[in-house]
mmCIF file of C-alpha atoms and ligand atoms in Angstrom:
data_model
loop_
_atom_site.group_PDB
_atom_site.id
_atom_site.type_symbol
_atom_site.label_atom_id
_atom_site.label_comp_id
_atom_site.label_asym_id
_atom_site.label_seq_id
_atom_site.Cartn_x
_atom_site.Cartn_y
_atom_site.Cartn_z
ATOM 1 C CA MET R 25 61.008 91.206 96.735
ATOM 2 C CA THR R 26 59.463 90.966 93.543
ATOM 3 C CA GLY R 27 61.112 91.511 89.995
ATOM 4 C CA PRO R 28 65.532 91.027 89.756
ATOM 5 C CA ARG R 29 66.168 90.649 93.293
ATOM 6 C CA GLY R 30 63.508 87.815 93.424
ATOM 7 C CA ASP R 31 63.999 86.273 97.037
ATOM 8 C CA TYR R 32 67.414 87.793 97.930
ATOM 9 C CA LEU R 33 66.335 88.799 101.708
ATOM 10 C CA GLU R 34 64.720 85.199 102.318
ATOM 11 C CA GLN R 35 67.838 84.132 100.726
ATOM 12 C CA ILE R 36 70.118 86.076 103.037
ATOM 13 C CA ARG R 37 67.935 85.206 106.232
ATOM 14 C CA ARG R 38 68.356 81.310 105.040
ATOM 15 C CA GLY R 39 71.912 82.048 104.949
ATOM 16 C CA GLY R 40 71.626 82.840 108.780
ATOM 17 C CA ALA R 41 71.033 86.444 109.105
ATOM 18 C CA ASP R 42 68.192 87.451 111.112
ATOM 19 C CA LEU R 43 67.802 91.300 109.203
ATOM 20 C CA PRO R 44 66.365 94.157 111.308
ATOM 21 C CA PRO R 45 64.325 95.831 108.679
ATOM 22 C CA GLU R 46 66.366 99.012 108.388
ATOM 23 C CA LEU R 47 68.873 96.818 107.302
ATOM 24 C CA ALA R 48 66.974 94.454 105.221
ATOM 25 C CA ALA R 49 65.795 97.767 103.459
ATOM 26 C CA ALA R 50 69.557 98.558 103.245
ATOM 27 C CA PHE R 51 69.903 95.310 100.961
ATOM 28 C CA ALA R 52 66.474 96.262 99.220
ATOM 29 C CA LYS R 53 67.846 99.594 98.172
ATOM 30 C CA VAL R 54 70.973 99.507 97.353
ATOM 31 C CA PRO R 55 71.594 97.835 93.665
ATOM 32 C CA ARG R 56 73.963 95.284 93.869
ATOM 33 C CA GLU R 57 74.255 94.780 90.268
ATOM 34 C CA ALA R 58 76.159 98.482 90.354
ATOM 35 C CA PHE R 59 79.227 96.807 91.826
ATOM 36 C CA VAL R 60 79.691 94.485 89.641
ATOM 37 C CA PRO R 61 79.388 96.726 86.512
ATOM 38 C CA ASP R 62 82.133 94.039 84.263
ATOM 39 C CA GLY R 63 80.340 90.789 85.627
ATOM 40 C CA PHE R 64 82.002 88.244 88.029
ATOM 41 C CA GLN R 65 83.432 84.879 88.257
ATOM 42 C CA ARG R 66 81.455 81.669 88.854
ATOM 43 C CA ARG R 67 82.925 78.852 91.361
ATOM 44 C CA ASP R 68 83.336 77.332 87.783
ATOM 45 C CA GLY R 69 85.786 79.653 86.768
ATOM 46 C CA SER R 70 83.815 80.986 84.238
ATOM 47 C CA TRP R 71 82.842 84.450 83.828
ATOM 48 C CA VAL R 72 79.056 86.394 84.302
ATOM 49 C CA ARG R 73 78.516 89.340 82.497
ATOM 50 C CA PRO R 74 75.716 91.739 82.614
ATOM 51 C CA ALA R 75 74.432 90.598 79.048
ATOM 52 C CA ASP R 76 74.102 86.942 80.523
ATOM 53 C CA PRO R 77 70.684 86.288 80.976
ATOM 54 C CA GLU R 78 71.741 84.793 84.899
ATOM 55 C CA PHE R 79 73.256 87.837 85.887
ATOM 56 C CA LEU R 80 70.529 89.802 88.341
ATOM 57 C CA ALA R 81 69.872 86.171 89.527
ATOM 58 C CA THR R 82 72.983 85.781 90.374
ATOM 59 C CA VAL R 83 73.616 89.018 91.269
ATOM 60 C CA TYR R 84 70.655 88.756 93.866
ATOM 61 C CA SER R 85 71.638 85.512 95.432
ATOM 62 C CA ASP R 86 73.331 84.960 98.624
ATOM 63 C CA ASP R 87 76.505 84.194 96.751
ATOM 64 C CA VAL R 88 80.684 85.461 96.900
ATOM 65 C CA LEU R 89 80.931 87.516 93.294
ATOM 66 C CA VAL R 90 84.889 87.331 92.336
ATOM 67 C CA THR R 91 85.586 90.490 90.737
ATOM 68 C CA LYS R 92 89.417 90.110 90.309
ATOM 69 C CA VAL R 93 91.577 87.275 89.640
ATOM 70 C CA ASP R 94 95.494 87.096 89.448
ATOM 71 C CA ASN R 95 96.794 83.739 88.636
ATOM 72 C CA LYS R 96 93.669 81.814 88.930
ATOM 73 C CA ILE R 97 93.778 82.797 93.019
ATOM 74 C CA PRO R 98 90.429 85.637 93.559
ATOM 75 C CA VAL R 99 91.909 88.510 94.837
ATOM 76 C CA SER R 100 88.628 90.605 95.202
ATOM 77 C CA SER R 101 84.904 90.185 95.546
ATOM 78 C CA SER R 102 81.743 91.114 96.864
ATOM 79 C CA SER R 103 80.992 89.207 100.000
ATOM 80 C CA GLN R 104 78.967 86.787 100.561
ATOM 81 C CA PRO R 105 75.787 88.760 101.803
ATOM 82 C CA SER R 106 74.613 86.788 104.470
ATOM 83 C CA LEU R 107 77.602 87.177 105.927
ATOM 84 C CA MET R 108 78.269 91.013 105.037
ATOM 85 C CA ALA R 109 74.550 91.251 106.710
ATOM 86 C CA ILE R 110 75.635 89.247 110.075
ATOM 87 C CA MET R 111 79.242 91.265 110.623
ATOM 88 C CA ILE R 112 76.774 94.876 110.097
ATOM 89 C CA MET R 113 74.527 93.743 112.775
ATOM 90 C CA ALA R 114 77.121 92.990 115.086
ATOM 91 C CA LEU R 115 78.491 96.351 114.247
ATOM 92 C CA ARG R 116 75.664 98.071 115.735
ATOM 93 C CA VAL R 117 75.198 100.558 113.149
ATOM 94 C CA THR R 118 73.660 103.746 114.292
ATOM 95 C CA PRO R 119 73.059 107.161 111.946
ATOM 96 C CA GLY R 120 76.450 109.250 112.273
ATOM 97 C CA LEU R 121 78.345 106.500 113.252
ATOM 98 C CA ARG R 122 82.026 107.009 111.812
ATOM 99 C CA ILE R 123 83.473 103.377 110.190
ATOM 100 C CA LEU R 124 86.509 102.695 108.639
ATOM 101 C CA GLU R 125 86.481 99.896 106.378
ATOM 102 C CA ILE R 126 89.365 98.067 105.498
ATOM 103 C CA GLY R 127 88.804 96.327 102.123
ATOM 104 C CA ALA R 128 86.724 98.885 99.546
ATOM 105 C CA GLY R 129 86.464 95.942 97.164
ATOM 106 C CA THR R 130 83.648 96.512 94.970
ATOM 107 C CA GLY R 131 81.817 99.210 97.481
ATOM 108 C CA TYR R 132 79.206 97.600 97.684
ATOM 109 C CA ASN R 133 79.517 97.036 101.849
ATOM 110 C CA ALA R 134 80.492 100.205 102.289
ATOM 111 C CA ALA R 135 76.772 101.473 100.642
ATOM 112 C CA LEU R 136 75.118 99.131 102.720
ATOM 113 C CA LEU R 137 76.546 100.791 105.881
ATOM 114 C CA ALA R 138 75.991 104.356 104.125
ATOM 115 C CA SER R 139 72.660 103.630 103.248
ATOM 116 C CA LEU R 140 72.208 103.107 107.298
ATOM 117 C CA GLY R 141 73.475 106.559 108.086
ATOM 118 C CA ALA R 142 76.885 105.168 108.992
ATOM 119 C CA THR R 143 79.937 107.548 107.172
ATOM 120 C CA VAL R 144 82.278 105.711 105.603
ATOM 121 C CA THR R 145 86.104 105.742 105.194
ATOM 122 C CA SER R 146 87.128 102.836 103.093
ATOM 123 C CA ILE R 147 90.371 101.815 102.360
ATOM 124 C CA ASP R 148 91.602 99.287 99.744
ATOM 125 C CA VAL R 149 94.916 98.044 98.840
ATOM 126 C CA GLN R 150 95.147 97.538 94.957
ATOM 127 C CA GLU R 151 94.350 100.975 93.339
ATOM 128 C CA ASP R 152 92.314 100.049 90.400
ATOM 129 C CA VAL R 153 89.810 98.441 92.539
ATOM 130 C CA ALA R 154 89.737 101.765 94.971
ATOM 131 C CA VAL R 155 88.825 103.345 91.462
ATOM 132 C CA ARG R 156 86.008 101.062 90.154
ATOM 133 C CA ALA R 157 84.477 100.987 93.927
ATOM 134 C CA ARG R 158 84.039 104.775 93.937
ATOM 135 C CA ALA R 159 82.990 105.343 90.109
ATOM 136 C CA ALA R 160 80.362 102.284 91.424
ATOM 137 C CA LEU R 161 79.416 104.237 94.822
ATOM 138 C CA ALA R 162 79.288 107.576 92.339
ATOM 139 C CA ARG R 163 76.907 105.454 90.085
ATOM 140 C CA ALA R 164 75.082 103.983 92.589
ATOM 141 C CA GLY R 165 74.385 107.451 94.274
ATOM 142 C CA VAL R 166 75.559 106.552 97.375
ATOM 143 C CA SER R 167 76.817 109.841 99.431
ATOM 144 C CA GLY R 168 78.873 109.790 102.810
ATOM 145 C CA VAL R 169 81.573 107.172 101.371
ATOM 146 C CA ARG R 170 85.246 107.790 100.882
ATOM 147 C CA VAL R 171 87.401 105.793 99.398
ATOM 148 C CA GLU R 172 90.943 106.113 99.598
ATOM 149 C CA HIS R 173 94.058 103.746 97.851
ATOM 150 C CA GLY R 174 96.829 102.391 100.862
ATOM 151 C CA ASP R 175 97.177 98.982 102.989
ATOM 152 C CA GLY R 176 94.743 99.514 105.370
ATOM 153 C CA TYR R 177 97.296 98.485 108.201
ATOM 154 C CA ALA R 178 97.959 102.190 108.585
ATOM 155 C CA GLY R 179 94.059 103.388 108.686
ATOM 156 C CA ARG R 180 93.501 106.668 108.275
ATOM 157 C CA PRO R 181 96.089 108.784 110.529
ATOM 158 C CA GLY R 182 94.665 111.792 112.246
ATOM 159 C CA ASP R 183 91.234 110.905 112.060
ATOM 160 C CA ARG R 184 88.961 108.987 114.518
ATOM 161 C CA PHE R 185 86.675 106.011 114.110
ATOM 162 C CA ASP R 186 83.639 104.559 116.171
ATOM 163 C CA ARG R 187 84.160 101.037 114.690
ATOM 164 C CA VAL R 188 86.329 99.309 112.170
ATOM 165 C CA ILE R 189 85.251 96.694 109.633
ATOM 166 C CA VAL R 190 87.606 93.927 108.015
ATOM 167 C CA THR R 191 86.607 92.289 105.065
ATOM 168 C CA VAL R 192 89.719 90.669 104.218
ATOM 169 C CA GLY R 193 91.335 87.691 106.364
ATOM 170 C CA ILE R 194 93.772 89.065 108.413
ATOM 171 C CA GLY R 195 96.626 87.463 110.664
ATOM 172 C CA GLY R 196 96.002 90.036 113.840
ATOM 173 C CA VAL R 197 94.965 93.413 114.126
ATOM 174 C CA SER R 198 96.666 96.488 113.418
ATOM 175 C CA PRO R 199 97.312 99.063 116.776
ATOM 176 C CA GLN R 200 96.488 101.499 114.407
ATOM 177 C CA TRP R 201 93.043 100.818 113.992
ATOM 178 C CA LEU R 202 93.006 100.775 117.752
ATOM 179 C CA ALA R 203 94.848 104.308 117.909
ATOM 180 C CA GLN R 204 91.471 105.728 115.735
ATOM 181 C CA LEU R 205 89.385 104.051 117.878
ATOM 182 C CA THR R 206 87.320 106.440 119.777
ATOM 183 C CA PRO R 207 86.309 105.439 123.383
ATOM 184 C CA GLY R 208 83.727 102.303 123.009
ATOM 185 C CA GLY R 209 84.631 101.497 119.964
ATOM 186 C CA PHE R 210 85.665 97.736 118.705
ATOM 187 C CA VAL R 211 87.518 96.611 115.374
ATOM 188 C CA LEU R 212 85.208 93.686 114.021
ATOM 189 C CA ALA R 213 87.789 91.691 112.060
ATOM 190 C CA PRO R 214 88.247 88.158 110.484
ATOM 191 C CA VAL R 215 91.536 87.054 111.882
ATOM 192 C CA LYS R 216 92.941 83.101 111.245
ATOM 193 C CA HIS R 217 92.314 80.941 113.684
ATOM 194 C CA ALA R 218 93.356 77.021 112.829
ATOM 195 C CA GLY R 219 93.649 77.636 109.006
ATOM 196 C CA THR R 220 89.633 79.456 109.136
ATOM 197 C CA HIS R 221 88.912 83.085 109.812
ATOM 198 C CA PRO R 222 85.937 83.529 112.422
ATOM 199 C CA VAL R 223 84.481 86.580 113.137
ATOM 200 C CA LEU R 224 86.283 88.734 116.336
ATOM 201 C CA VAL R 225 84.703 92.018 118.283
ATOM 202 C CA VAL R 226 88.091 93.415 118.888
ATOM 203 C CA SER R 227 88.564 96.078 121.495
ATOM 204 C CA GLY R 228 91.839 97.291 123.891
ATOM 205 C CA PRO R 229 94.280 100.049 124.027
ATOM 206 C CA PRO R 230 96.299 100.190 121.185
ATOM 207 C CA GLY R 231 99.483 98.930 123.702
ATOM 208 C CA GLY R 232 97.010 96.410 125.265
ATOM 209 C CA PRO R 233 95.550 94.314 126.477
ATOM 210 C CA VAL R 234 93.698 93.110 123.606
ATOM 211 C CA ILE R 235 90.865 90.920 124.130
ATOM 212 C CA ALA R 236 88.540 89.718 121.408
ATOM 213 C CA THR R 237 84.484 87.096 121.459
ATOM 214 C CA PRO R 238 84.317 85.590 118.263
ATOM 215 C CA VAL R 239 81.183 86.515 116.356
ATOM 216 C CA CYS R 240 80.512 83.777 113.451
ATOM 217 C CA PRO R 241 82.839 81.383 111.067
ATOM 218 C CA SER R 242 84.050 82.748 107.455
ATOM 219 C CA GLY R 243 85.744 82.617 104.538
ATOM 220 C CA PHE R 244 87.532 85.487 103.663
ATOM 221 C CA MET R 245 89.939 86.005 100.707
ATOM 222 C CA LEU R 246 93.765 86.979 102.661
ATOM 223 C CA ALA R 247 94.768 90.592 103.186
ATOM 224 C CA ALA R 248 98.180 92.021 101.185
ATOM 225 C CA GLY R 249 100.748 93.173 103.677
ATOM 226 C CA PRO R 250 101.912 93.387 107.455
ATOM 227 C CA LEU R 251 98.128 92.320 108.645
ATOM 228 C CA THR R 252 99.289 88.847 107.726
ATOM 229 C CA ALA R 253 102.876 88.936 108.314
ATOM 230 C CA ASP R 254 103.895 85.202 109.526
ATOM 231 C CA HIS R 255 104.468 84.950 113.601
ATOM 232 C CA PRO R 256 106.047 82.645 115.751
ATOM 233 C CA GLY R 257 102.412 81.493 117.467
ATOM 234 C CA ALA R 258 100.654 81.370 114.493
ATOM 235 C CA PHE R 259 98.693 78.267 112.782
ATOM 236 C CA PRO R 260 100.234 76.179 110.217
ATOM 237 C CA SER R 261 98.959 75.903 106.727
ATOM 238 C CA PRO R 262 99.377 72.421 104.734
ATOM 239 C CA ALA R 263 102.074 72.520 102.703
ATOM 240 C CA GLY R 264 101.497 70.252 100.134
ATOM 241 C CA PRO R 265 98.031 67.714 99.115
ATOM 242 C CA LEU R 266 97.872 64.919 102.089
ATOM 243 C CA PRO R 267 98.618 61.636 101.697
ATOM 244 C CA GLU R 268 96.006 58.766 100.733
ATOM 245 C CA LEU R 269 93.982 58.486 104.430
ATOM 246 C CA SER R 270 92.629 56.096 106.650
ATOM 247 C CA PRO R 271 89.891 55.966 109.462
ATOM 248 C CA VAL R 272 92.046 55.253 112.551
ATOM 249 C CA ALA R 273 88.936 55.875 114.778
ATOM 250 C CA PRO R 274 85.570 55.151 114.000
ATOM 251 C CA PRO R 275 82.747 57.615 113.927
ATOM 252 C CA ARG R 276 81.223 59.311 116.913
ATOM 253 C CA PHE R 277 78.519 61.988 115.996
ATOM 254 C CA ASP R 278 75.394 60.326 114.707
ATOM 255 C CA PRO R 279 73.487 62.603 112.895
ATOM 256 C CA PRO R 280 77.081 64.000 112.281
ATOM 257 C CA LEU R 281 77.400 67.041 112.858
ATOM 258 C CA ASP R 282 76.053 69.882 111.247
ATOM 259 C CA GLU R 283 78.282 72.867 109.764
ATOM 260 C CA ILE R 284 77.987 75.428 111.906
ATOM 261 C CA ALA R 285 78.870 72.593 115.142
ATOM 262 C CA TYR R 286 81.703 71.420 112.855
ATOM 263 C CA ARG R 287 82.845 74.897 113.229
ATOM 264 C CA ASP R 288 82.535 75.284 116.791
ATOM 265 C CA LEU R 289 84.752 71.845 117.651
ATOM 266 C CA TRP R 290 87.067 73.518 115.016
ATOM 267 C CA TYR R 291 87.636 76.686 116.862
ATOM 268 C CA ALA R 292 88.055 74.809 120.532
ATOM 269 C CA ALA R 293 90.235 72.960 118.410
ATOM 270 C CA GLY R 294 92.717 75.674 117.416
ATOM 271 C CA ALA R 295 92.015 76.929 121.297
ATOM 272 C CA TRP R 296 93.837 73.641 122.498
ATOM 273 C CA SER R 297 95.916 72.874 119.887
ATOM 274 C CA ARG R 298 98.155 74.783 117.316
ATOM 275 C CA ARG R 299 98.611 72.245 115.224
ATOM 276 C CA ALA R 300 95.022 72.896 114.147
ATOM 277 C CA ALA R 301 94.848 73.609 110.217
ATOM 278 C CA HIS R 302 92.466 73.660 107.733
ATOM 279 C CA VAL R 303 93.207 71.022 105.084
ATOM 280 C CA ALA R 304 91.553 70.400 101.364
ATOM 281 C CA VAL R 305 90.915 66.121 101.583
ATOM 282 C CA PRO R 306 90.136 64.289 98.080
ATOM 283 C CA GLY R 307 86.805 63.424 97.279
ATOM 284 C CA ARG R 308 85.089 66.036 100.255
ATOM 285 C CA ASP R 309 83.459 69.472 98.915
ATOM 286 C CA GLN R 310 84.118 71.096 102.328
ATOM 287 C CA GLY R 311 87.693 71.563 103.501
ATOM 288 C CA CYS R 312 88.331 69.456 106.667
ATOM 289 C CA LEU R 313 89.738 70.270 110.507
ATOM 290 C CA ALA R 314 93.263 68.550 110.820
ATOM 291 C CA LEU R 315 96.176 68.236 113.290
ATOM 292 C CA LEU R 316 99.067 68.883 110.876
ATOM 293 C CA ASP R 317 102.362 67.053 111.487
ATOM 294 C CA GLU R 318 105.704 68.951 111.795
ATOM 295 C CA SER R 319 106.427 68.241 107.711
ATOM 296 C CA ARG R 320 102.683 69.836 106.641
ATOM 297 C CA THR R 321 101.888 67.368 104.608
ATOM 298 C CA ASP R 322 100.186 64.798 106.716
ATOM 299 C CA GLY R 323 98.065 64.938 109.950
ATOM 300 C CA ALA R 324 95.188 63.317 111.900
ATOM 301 C CA VAL R 325 91.936 64.779 110.023
ATOM 302 C CA ILE R 326 88.388 64.763 111.938
ATOM 303 C CA TYR R 327 85.566 64.508 110.181
ATOM 304 C CA PRO R 328 82.222 66.021 110.863
ATOM 305 C CA ASP R 329 80.790 62.351 111.980
ATOM 306 C CA GLY R 330 83.828 62.582 114.383
ATOM 307 C CA SER R 331 85.783 59.659 112.371
ATOM 308 C CA ILE R 332 89.578 60.251 112.499
ATOM 309 C CA HIS R 333 91.565 59.278 109.705
ATOM 310 C CA THR R 334 95.545 59.603 108.846
ATOM 311 C CA GLY R 335 97.910 58.892 106.436
ATOM 312 C CA ASN R 336 101.269 57.698 108.745
ATOM 313 C CA SER R 337 100.763 60.318 111.313
ATOM 314 C CA ALA R 338 99.506 57.740 113.886
ATOM 315 C CA ASP R 339 101.303 59.759 117.210
ATOM 316 C CA LEU R 340 99.020 62.832 116.556
ATOM 317 C CA VAL R 341 95.966 60.324 116.647
ATOM 318 C CA PRO R 342 95.689 60.811 120.519
ATOM 319 C CA ALA R 343 95.721 64.172 120.666
ATOM 320 C CA ALA R 344 92.593 64.528 117.856
ATOM 321 C CA ALA R 345 90.443 61.996 120.119
ATOM 322 C CA ASP R 346 91.491 63.838 123.153
ATOM 323 C CA ILE R 347 90.108 66.892 121.414
ATOM 324 C CA LEU R 348 86.829 65.764 120.489
ATOM 325 C CA ASP R 349 86.488 63.958 124.165
ATOM 326 C CA ARG R 350 87.371 67.683 125.728
ATOM 327 C CA TRP R 351 84.521 69.747 123.526
ATOM 328 C CA THR R 352 81.916 66.735 124.060
ATOM 329 C CA ALA R 353 82.539 66.889 128.096
ATOM 330 C CA ALA R 354 82.477 70.570 128.114
ATOM 331 C CA GLY R 355 78.810 70.484 126.302
ATOM 332 C CA ARG R 356 79.966 71.129 122.858
ATOM 333 C CA PRO R 357 80.604 74.907 123.667
ATOM 334 C CA THR R 358 79.917 77.190 120.312
ATOM 335 C CA MET R 359 82.825 79.170 119.235
ATOM 336 C CA ARG R 360 81.222 82.494 121.414
ATOM 337 C CA ALA R 361 81.615 80.669 124.190
ATOM 338 C CA TRP R 362 85.280 82.127 124.071
ATOM 339 C CA ARG R 363 87.281 84.621 125.265
ATOM 340 C CA VAL R 364 90.665 85.788 122.736
ATOM 341 C CA SER R 365 93.780 87.217 124.208
ATOM 342 C CA PHE R 366 96.137 88.574 121.576
ATOM 343 C CA THR R 367 99.848 89.840 121.946
ATOM 344 C CA LEU R 368 101.919 91.982 119.792
ATOM 345 C CA THR R 369 103.526 89.886 117.009
ATOM 346 C CA GLY R 370 104.672 90.225 113.472
ATOM 347 C CA ASP R 371 106.697 91.874 111.724
ATOM 348 C CA PRO R 372 108.393 94.314 113.925
ATOM 349 C CA ALA R 373 108.209 97.351 111.851
ATOM 350 C CA ALA R 374 104.351 97.151 111.370
ATOM 351 C CA PRO R 375 103.089 95.331 114.242
ATOM 352 C CA ILE R 376 100.442 93.412 114.406
ATOM 353 C CA TRP R 377 98.173 91.756 117.940
ATOM 354 C CA ALA R 378 97.395 88.368 116.596
ATOM 355 C CA PRO R 379 95.291 85.662 118.926
ATOM 356 C CA ASP R 380 97.074 84.220 121.859
ATOM 357 C CA ALA R 381 95.527 82.322 124.540
ATOM 358 C CA TRP R 382 91.572 81.090 124.736
ATOM 359 C CA GLU R 383 89.369 80.722 127.535
ATOM 360 C CA LEU R 384 86.143 79.280 127.978
ATOM 361 C CA SER R 385 83.447 81.703 129.091
HETATM 362 C C1 SAM H 1071 86.413 90.211 99.844
HETATM 363 S S1 SAM H 1071 87.023 92.320 99.237
HETATM 364 C C2 SAM H 1071 86.009 93.510 100.173
HETATM 365 C C3 SAM H 1071 84.772 93.058 99.817
HETATM 366 C C4 SAM H 1071 84.116 94.458 99.892
HETATM 367 N N1 SAM H 1071 83.953 94.861 101.052
HETATM 368 C C5 SAM H 1071 82.667 94.475 99.294
HETATM 369 O O1 SAM H 1071 82.013 94.898 99.816
HETATM 370 O O2 SAM H 1071 83.106 94.507 97.856
HETATM 371 C C6 SAM H 1071 88.715 92.242 100.312
HETATM 372 C C7 SAM H 1071 89.828 92.880 99.616
HETATM 373 O O3 SAM H 1071 90.244 93.709 100.296
HETATM 374 C C8 SAM H 1071 91.731 94.172 99.545
HETATM 375 N N2 SAM H 1071 93.122 94.361 100.377
HETATM 376 C C9 SAM H 1071 93.375 93.341 100.704
HETATM 377 N N3 SAM H 1071 94.655 93.433 101.273
HETATM 378 C C10 SAM H 1071 94.442 94.466 101.738
HETATM 379 C C11 SAM H 1071 94.884 95.600 102.776
HETATM 380 N N4 SAM H 1071 96.272 95.430 103.461
HETATM 381 N N5 SAM H 1071 94.532 96.730 102.880
HETATM 382 C C12 SAM H 1071 93.849 97.094 102.594
HETATM 383 N N6 SAM H 1071 92.627 96.370 101.083
HETATM 384 C C13 SAM H 1071 92.979 95.110 101.451
HETATM 385 C C14 SAM H 1071 91.347 93.445 98.812
HETATM 386 O O4 SAM H 1071 92.375 94.416 97.403
HETATM 387 C C15 SAM H 1071 90.232 93.303 98.087
HETATM 388 O O5 SAM H 1071 89.531 94.012 97.160
#
C-alpha cells in the first residue's frame, strides 16, 4: 500500500496477524482517520490532532489510539490493529453473519466487520462515545452497523446473533449473550486471567456448562458495570507499589523468554495459582508476572529469564519455582493448549460466567 497508509498492512502482519486477502482488503479500504476526527492521545500523554504532520502516519500504524481519557485513565480507544485482525480472524466472518459487538468505541472495528459483509450491532456504555461512533460510520459511508448506547451486559434482548465480540476487558461472560447466540455461535472475549486479558472463544448454553479455548494475549481497558464485578475466585490486583526487589533464584532461560512465550508461562501460572497477578516493576517497561501475598503489596516476581525476585515474600518463592518447573516439564505449553471451564458468579442480580478451572488438552 502506498500514500498516507504507507506500510500499514505490513505493520499489522509484523504484529502477528497473518492477514487473509479479504481482511487485508478491509484494512486497506476502511479509512481509520474517519474514526478519530478529534485526534488521539500519545503514550507520553500529549495529543495528536488531525492538523499535526504526524497524524496520518500514526493513524496508519499498529498502535492503539486513545480517544477519551477520564482522570488520566483511558476510557475509550481504537484498539491495536494487529489485535483487531487476530480477533476478526478468530470470528470466522462470512457475508451475512450477524455480530453483536460490546464496546463500540470509535466504530472502526465494526466498520471492518461490516466491510467483510457482516451485519453489526455495536453497544457502548458511554453515550457520547456511541454518538461519535455513529457519526464516524456515517462519515466513512459504512452501512450495516447499528450503534446503541447501554451497558453491554444485557446484549440486545429479543435479537439473535451468530457471534458476540467483546472489545473491552471483562471478568466474565454475560449469560444474556449466550442466550442471544444462534446454534453453533460463540463469544470472543478478553477475559481476566492473572491480571491480563487473554482472548477466549467461549461457548455453551446460558445455564452452562460454559467452556472456552484461549486465542491470544491482549491488553484491553476494563469494562464498566457487572461485567467486571468482583467475585470470590477473581485473581488479585496489587494494592500498591511493590517494595524493592532482590533476586532469590537465578535465571533459567537463556535467551530470556520472548513476549509470546512469557505470556504462555503467565497463562499457565494463572491456571495453577490463584495468586498470579500482573505487577509493575520499577525500571522495567513491561509489566511482570508475580504471585502476590495476602497483603497484595509484595510477592514473588518471575522475570522473562526465569529468575525470581521478591521483597519480603520468601514463602512464595517455592510456589513460583514450582510453576517454572511444571511449565518446563510440560514442554512449555502455549496458552492455546488450555481448556477452560467456567462458573456462574459475580453480582447475583447480574451474574457472569467466569473462568474457574483449567486443563491442558
Ligand atoms: C477499547 S474501546 C473499543 C474499541 C472499539 N471496538 C473500536 O473499534 O474503536 C472499549 C469501549 O468499551 C466501552 N465499554 C466499557 N464498558 C462497557 C460496557 N459495560 N458495555 C458496553 N461498552 C462498554 C467503553 O466505553 C469503550 O468505548
